[in-house]
Amino acid sequence: MKPASLLLLLAVAAANIHNYKGDDAWPPLQQALADYPKLHASELEKIKNGDESARYLILNAFNGLGNRERGMMSAFAFALVNRLAFFVDFPTAECDHSADNDTIACNPAELNDMYKSPPFDWTAVSRCSDDGPGRTDVGRRLGWHGWAWAYCIGGNRVGGGGSAIDFNYITEEEVLRFGVEKVGPRVLMHSDHTLLKYVVCDHGVKKTGLFPPDFFSAQRQIEAFLLRPQKDVRNRADAALEHAGGCAVGLHLRGRKMSILNIPPEALVDMLAPAVAAAPGGLYVLGDGHNYELKKHIISHARKRGIQVVEVYNETSQKAGLTGALTENLVLSSCAMLV
């Protein structure tokens, strides 16, 4: 089989997760999500009052957008099962200048710049201003150099750093080895991995009937509740799609070198041209990682061929970092075909 034929086999219908309407919502999960804000508020009040019986989970979300979203959905499901208040430490992220044009500035992104706040306060936690990360044996065991930030909520230290507060540092390995429910009342999760499937499919959790049998239905329902893009993010994505008349084909590039393709970029564009012509809209090229030059090359050839290109940011505009990545993923989720 020719390389071009192999590549076409990777084309799939776009899963429009961020535009999920909740038509197949699982009633037990829907009820748990409706009840959760009250639980969260109760535990947050305990924390502010210095009540040591408070139950909570703090997620340190890190790396790129996809990693952070996976970590947030996984940790929230973990908190939901264990009836823990859920808080997110979402460090700002600058541009990756090995991936993007060095001449383009990049805005740092805050959590609430990207997503509408859910019906509970997920940003009440902050890194204690009077203390940097503390050296801990448990941190070293996790493989992140032994450093853990000291966290505060409402002026009260709630764990991390060098504090002696009983704080359970949970790892992916521990979730897999011991199951979901064997955790303490106070948890720090340092993860950018997708543990959601292990939570949903955990033997003990499945007995409760909380999550639907289909994992992807559970993921869509949790994401629709937790990760709702801000209006300006949606507006920018909608404007790009409207200008191009929609997205016929979305091409997502992953990899570090021009050689990630086993065919010339020009041949790839020629191969995709009939698929673009067969559906409303244009070709959308999303390049992340270290393929900025390859993305430019593909877009340039597409334009030479007269193919409509869906464009969120032009080549001279300021890039919006993680907020821009979220906008671009919204566009990608609207494409008729993904490659």
XYZ file of C-alpha atoms in Angstrom:
339
model
C 0.000 0.000 0.000
C 1.320 3.451 -0.882
C 2.208 5.872 1.961
C -0.555 8.222 0.825
C -3.122 5.430 1.124
C -1.867 4.581 4.604
C -2.234 8.194 5.647
C -5.790 8.369 4.377
C -6.664 5.450 6.627
C -5.928 7.749 9.577
C -8.714 10.151 8.575
C -11.614 9.972 11.016
C -14.802 11.906 11.720
C -14.209 14.738 14.177
C -15.375 14.113 17.738
C -16.913 17.438 18.686
C -16.385 17.054 22.439
C -16.264 20.751 23.352
C -19.661 21.198 21.659
C -21.264 18.275 23.515
C -24.981 18.939 24.144
C -25.558 16.345 26.875
C -28.178 14.400 24.908
C -26.877 11.073 26.272
C -26.265 12.268 29.838
C -26.103 9.430 32.371
C -28.651 10.260 35.131
C -26.566 9.124 38.167
C -23.570 11.145 36.979
C -25.781 14.110 36.113
C -27.201 14.061 39.653
C -23.741 13.756 41.216
C -22.542 16.763 39.204
C -25.610 18.764 40.245
C -24.964 17.925 43.922
C -21.209 18.515 43.808
C -21.117 22.336 44.249
C -22.844 21.999 47.642
C -20.286 19.418 48.788
C -17.422 21.583 47.532
C -18.744 24.685 49.313
C -19.084 22.755 52.575
C -15.493 21.461 52.457
C -14.146 24.880 51.420
C -15.858 26.464 54.427
C -14.217 23.885 56.697
C -10.818 24.755 55.245
C -11.350 28.471 55.803
C -12.359 27.766 59.392
C -9.283 25.660 60.033
C -11.333 22.469 60.397
C -8.914 19.540 59.986
C -11.744 17.216 58.934
C -11.925 18.998 55.537
C -11.605 16.708 52.535
C -10.006 18.054 49.365
C -7.819 17.374 46.351
C -5.366 19.851 44.833
C -4.233 19.177 41.279
C -0.962 20.594 40.014
C -1.770 20.836 36.274
C 1.243 21.281 34.006
C 2.709 20.961 30.493
C 0.627 21.729 27.401
C -3.116 22.185 26.994
C -3.969 18.568 26.208
C -1.963 17.331 29.187
C -3.643 19.812 31.521
C -7.148 18.998 30.312
C -6.534 15.275 30.773
C -5.164 15.879 34.244
C -8.100 18.107 35.262
C -10.784 15.686 34.081
C -9.033 12.737 35.722
C -8.471 14.514 39.038
C -12.019 15.882 39.140
C -13.497 12.411 38.579
C -11.199 11.156 41.345
C -12.490 13.919 43.649
C -16.102 13.236 42.692
C -15.807 9.547 43.589
C -14.095 10.287 46.905
C -16.300 13.293 47.814
C -13.379 15.722 47.893
C -13.415 19.458 47.164
C -11.465 20.000 43.945
C -8.905 22.765 43.432
C -6.534 23.434 40.534
C -3.035 24.887 40.632
C -2.703 26.051 37.011
C 0.746 27.644 36.494
C 0.928 30.162 33.672
C 2.697 28.938 30.549
C 4.788 31.019 28.188
C 5.346 30.196 24.523
C 7.428 27.210 23.564
C 9.870 29.077 21.332
C 11.292 25.869 19.935
C 7.824 25.199 18.545
C 6.603 28.642 17.545
C 7.994 31.578 15.615
C 10.576 33.236 17.878
C 9.552 36.658 16.594
C 5.967 36.314 17.861
C 5.184 37.199 21.455
C 3.008 34.911 23.537
C 0.576 35.739 26.335
C 0.567 33.657 29.511
C -2.794 32.070 30.245
C -4.704 31.805 33.517
C -7.260 29.068 34.112
C -10.238 31.418 34.153
C -9.001 33.179 31.004
C -9.636 29.936 29.157
C -12.619 28.308 30.808
C -15.796 29.552 32.434
C -15.665 28.878 36.138
C -17.689 25.767 37.005
C -20.415 26.133 39.656
C -17.829 25.916 42.424
C -14.605 27.749 43.293
C -11.821 25.692 41.751
C -9.188 28.449 42.040
C -9.484 29.117 45.788
C -6.121 27.424 46.262
C -2.892 29.362 45.756
C 0.785 28.832 46.341
C 1.682 30.360 49.703
C 3.411 33.661 48.981
C 5.777 33.319 51.930
C 7.230 30.007 50.891
C 8.714 28.442 47.796
C 8.597 24.752 46.976
C 9.780 22.547 49.833
C 11.961 19.476 49.583
C 10.056 16.305 50.437
C 10.843 12.607 50.357
C 7.425 11.863 48.885
C 8.089 14.368 46.136
C 11.362 12.662 45.304
C 9.551 9.317 45.186
C 7.164 10.726 42.601
C 10.045 11.448 40.263
C 9.583 15.231 40.161
C 12.819 16.117 41.916
C 11.305 16.118 45.393
C 9.878 19.626 45.132
C 6.298 20.351 46.184
C 4.743 23.790 46.580
C 3.167 24.860 49.843
C -0.523 25.570 49.209
C -2.843 27.988 51.013
C -6.609 28.466 50.960
C -8.160 31.446 52.696
C -4.868 32.200 54.418
C -4.598 28.663 55.868
C -1.796 26.350 54.827
C -3.337 23.176 53.471
C -0.336 21.052 52.575
C 2.697 20.686 50.379
C 6.091 22.270 50.776
C 7.879 21.305 53.942
C 4.720 21.335 56.071
C 3.898 18.504 58.422
C 0.203 18.428 57.481
C -0.991 14.932 56.660
C -1.136 15.131 52.862
C -1.434 12.156 50.555
C 0.616 12.551 47.369
C -1.124 10.279 44.873
C 0.589 8.981 41.758
C -0.610 7.233 38.634
C 1.054 4.037 39.822
C -0.793 4.133 43.137
C -4.125 4.649 41.435
C -3.515 1.605 39.267
C -2.132 -0.540 42.083
C -4.513 0.233 44.920
C -7.671 1.379 43.144
C -9.399 4.708 43.270
C -11.018 4.791 46.689
C -8.020 4.002 48.919
C -6.908 7.591 49.486
C -6.722 9.942 52.428
C -8.970 12.947 53.035
C -6.359 15.370 51.682
C -4.746 14.661 48.329
C -2.173 16.357 46.110
C -2.211 14.993 42.577
C 0.697 15.950 40.341
C -0.300 14.576 36.974
C -0.724 15.392 33.319
C -1.830 11.880 32.402
C -5.254 10.592 31.500
C -6.281 8.556 34.546
C -9.955 9.107 33.823
C -10.418 5.661 32.328
C -8.924 4.017 35.420
C -11.284 5.987 37.657
C -14.390 5.272 35.580
C -13.521 1.600 35.082
C -12.270 0.917 38.626
C -13.941 -2.245 39.935
C -15.269 -0.631 43.110
C -16.475 2.476 41.286
C -18.291 0.447 38.630
C -20.360 -1.196 41.366
C -21.794 2.204 42.319
C -23.216 2.819 38.837
C -21.998 6.429 39.008
C -20.531 6.456 35.503
C -22.080 5.208 32.247
C -20.787 1.905 30.825
C -19.281 3.745 27.864
C -16.092 5.532 28.911
C -16.314 8.195 26.218
C -19.831 9.128 27.321
C -18.465 9.680 30.824
C -15.622 11.797 29.472
C -17.964 13.988 27.418
C -20.294 14.518 30.362
C -17.466 15.473 32.732
C -15.855 17.765 30.183
C -19.154 19.528 29.449
C -19.506 20.252 33.169
C -15.911 21.191 33.956
C -14.185 22.567 30.856
C -16.439 25.136 29.173
C -14.447 27.514 26.943
C -14.829 31.218 27.621
C -17.056 33.198 25.255
C -14.183 35.086 23.612
C -12.417 31.790 22.881
C -15.531 30.418 21.192
C -16.080 33.683 19.314
C -12.577 33.583 17.844
C -13.038 29.975 16.726
C -16.466 30.758 15.249
C -15.062 33.772 13.379
C -12.316 31.668 11.783
C -14.816 29.025 10.689
C -17.280 31.595 9.345
C -14.579 33.364 7.336
C -13.550 30.092 5.672
C -17.078 28.769 5.282
C -16.359 25.911 7.698
C -13.650 23.269 8.019
C -13.621 20.421 5.526
C -10.390 18.761 6.664
C -8.397 19.264 9.846
C -4.749 18.214 9.693
C -3.123 17.798 13.120
C 0.662 17.602 12.953
C 2.544 15.909 15.781
C 6.291 15.421 15.888
C 9.610 17.236 16.162
C 10.996 17.197 12.625
C 10.032 17.825 9.028
C 10.609 14.093 8.523
C 7.457 13.130 10.489
C 5.846 12.791 7.064
C 7.011 9.923 4.878
C 5.840 11.837 1.818
C 6.695 15.397 0.702
C 4.398 18.105 2.160
C 3.333 19.030 -1.383
C 2.189 15.446 -2.000
C 0.222 15.486 1.233
C -1.647 18.635 0.186
C -2.348 17.167 -3.250
C -3.713 14.022 -1.601
C -6.011 15.982 0.727
C -7.302 18.368 -1.966
C -10.213 16.122 -3.121
C -11.397 15.682 0.484
C -11.322 19.450 1.019
C -13.288 19.989 -2.185
C -15.892 17.420 -1.151
C -17.058 19.273 1.979
C -17.892 22.892 2.866
C -15.017 25.013 4.108
C -11.278 24.783 3.899
C -8.161 23.017 5.156
C -7.168 23.660 8.745
C -3.579 22.866 9.764
C -2.868 22.630 13.478
C 0.803 22.252 14.321
C 2.007 21.753 17.850
C 5.241 20.573 19.356
C 8.106 21.376 17.010
C 6.622 21.561 13.539
C 6.099 25.271 12.981
C 8.120 25.270 9.742
C 6.322 22.203 8.405
C 2.963 23.821 9.117
C 3.995 26.950 7.191
C 5.206 24.828 4.277
C 1.905 22.944 4.017
C -0.202 26.126 4.269
C 1.926 27.841 1.625
C 1.475 24.983 -0.841
C -2.260 24.770 -0.132
C -2.653 28.450 -0.985
C -0.622 28.049 -4.172
C -3.077 25.328 -5.178
C -5.995 27.670 -4.489
C -7.196 25.696 -1.463
C -9.069 27.704 1.168
C -7.137 27.735 4.444
C -8.869 28.104 7.794
C -6.836 30.593 9.807
C -7.237 31.424 13.497
C -4.126 33.587 13.891
C -2.237 35.176 11.030
C 1.523 34.861 10.855
C 2.197 38.323 12.310
C -0.341 38.344 15.148
C 0.435 37.823 18.806
C -0.058 34.213 19.797
C -2.221 33.577 22.828
C -0.401 30.597 24.314
C -2.674 28.021 25.926
C -5.729 30.169 25.215
C -4.814 30.070 21.527
C -4.345 26.300 21.691
C -7.849 25.942 23.121
C -9.244 28.136 20.333
C -7.444 26.067 17.720
C -8.750 22.802 19.207
C -12.296 24.154 19.043
C -11.804 24.805 15.333
C -10.348 21.327 14.863
C -13.340 19.755 16.619
C -15.626 21.299 13.986
C -13.886 19.779 10.958
C -15.752 17.241 8.877
C -12.668 15.022 8.678
C -9.541 14.760 10.793
C -6.136 13.543 9.683
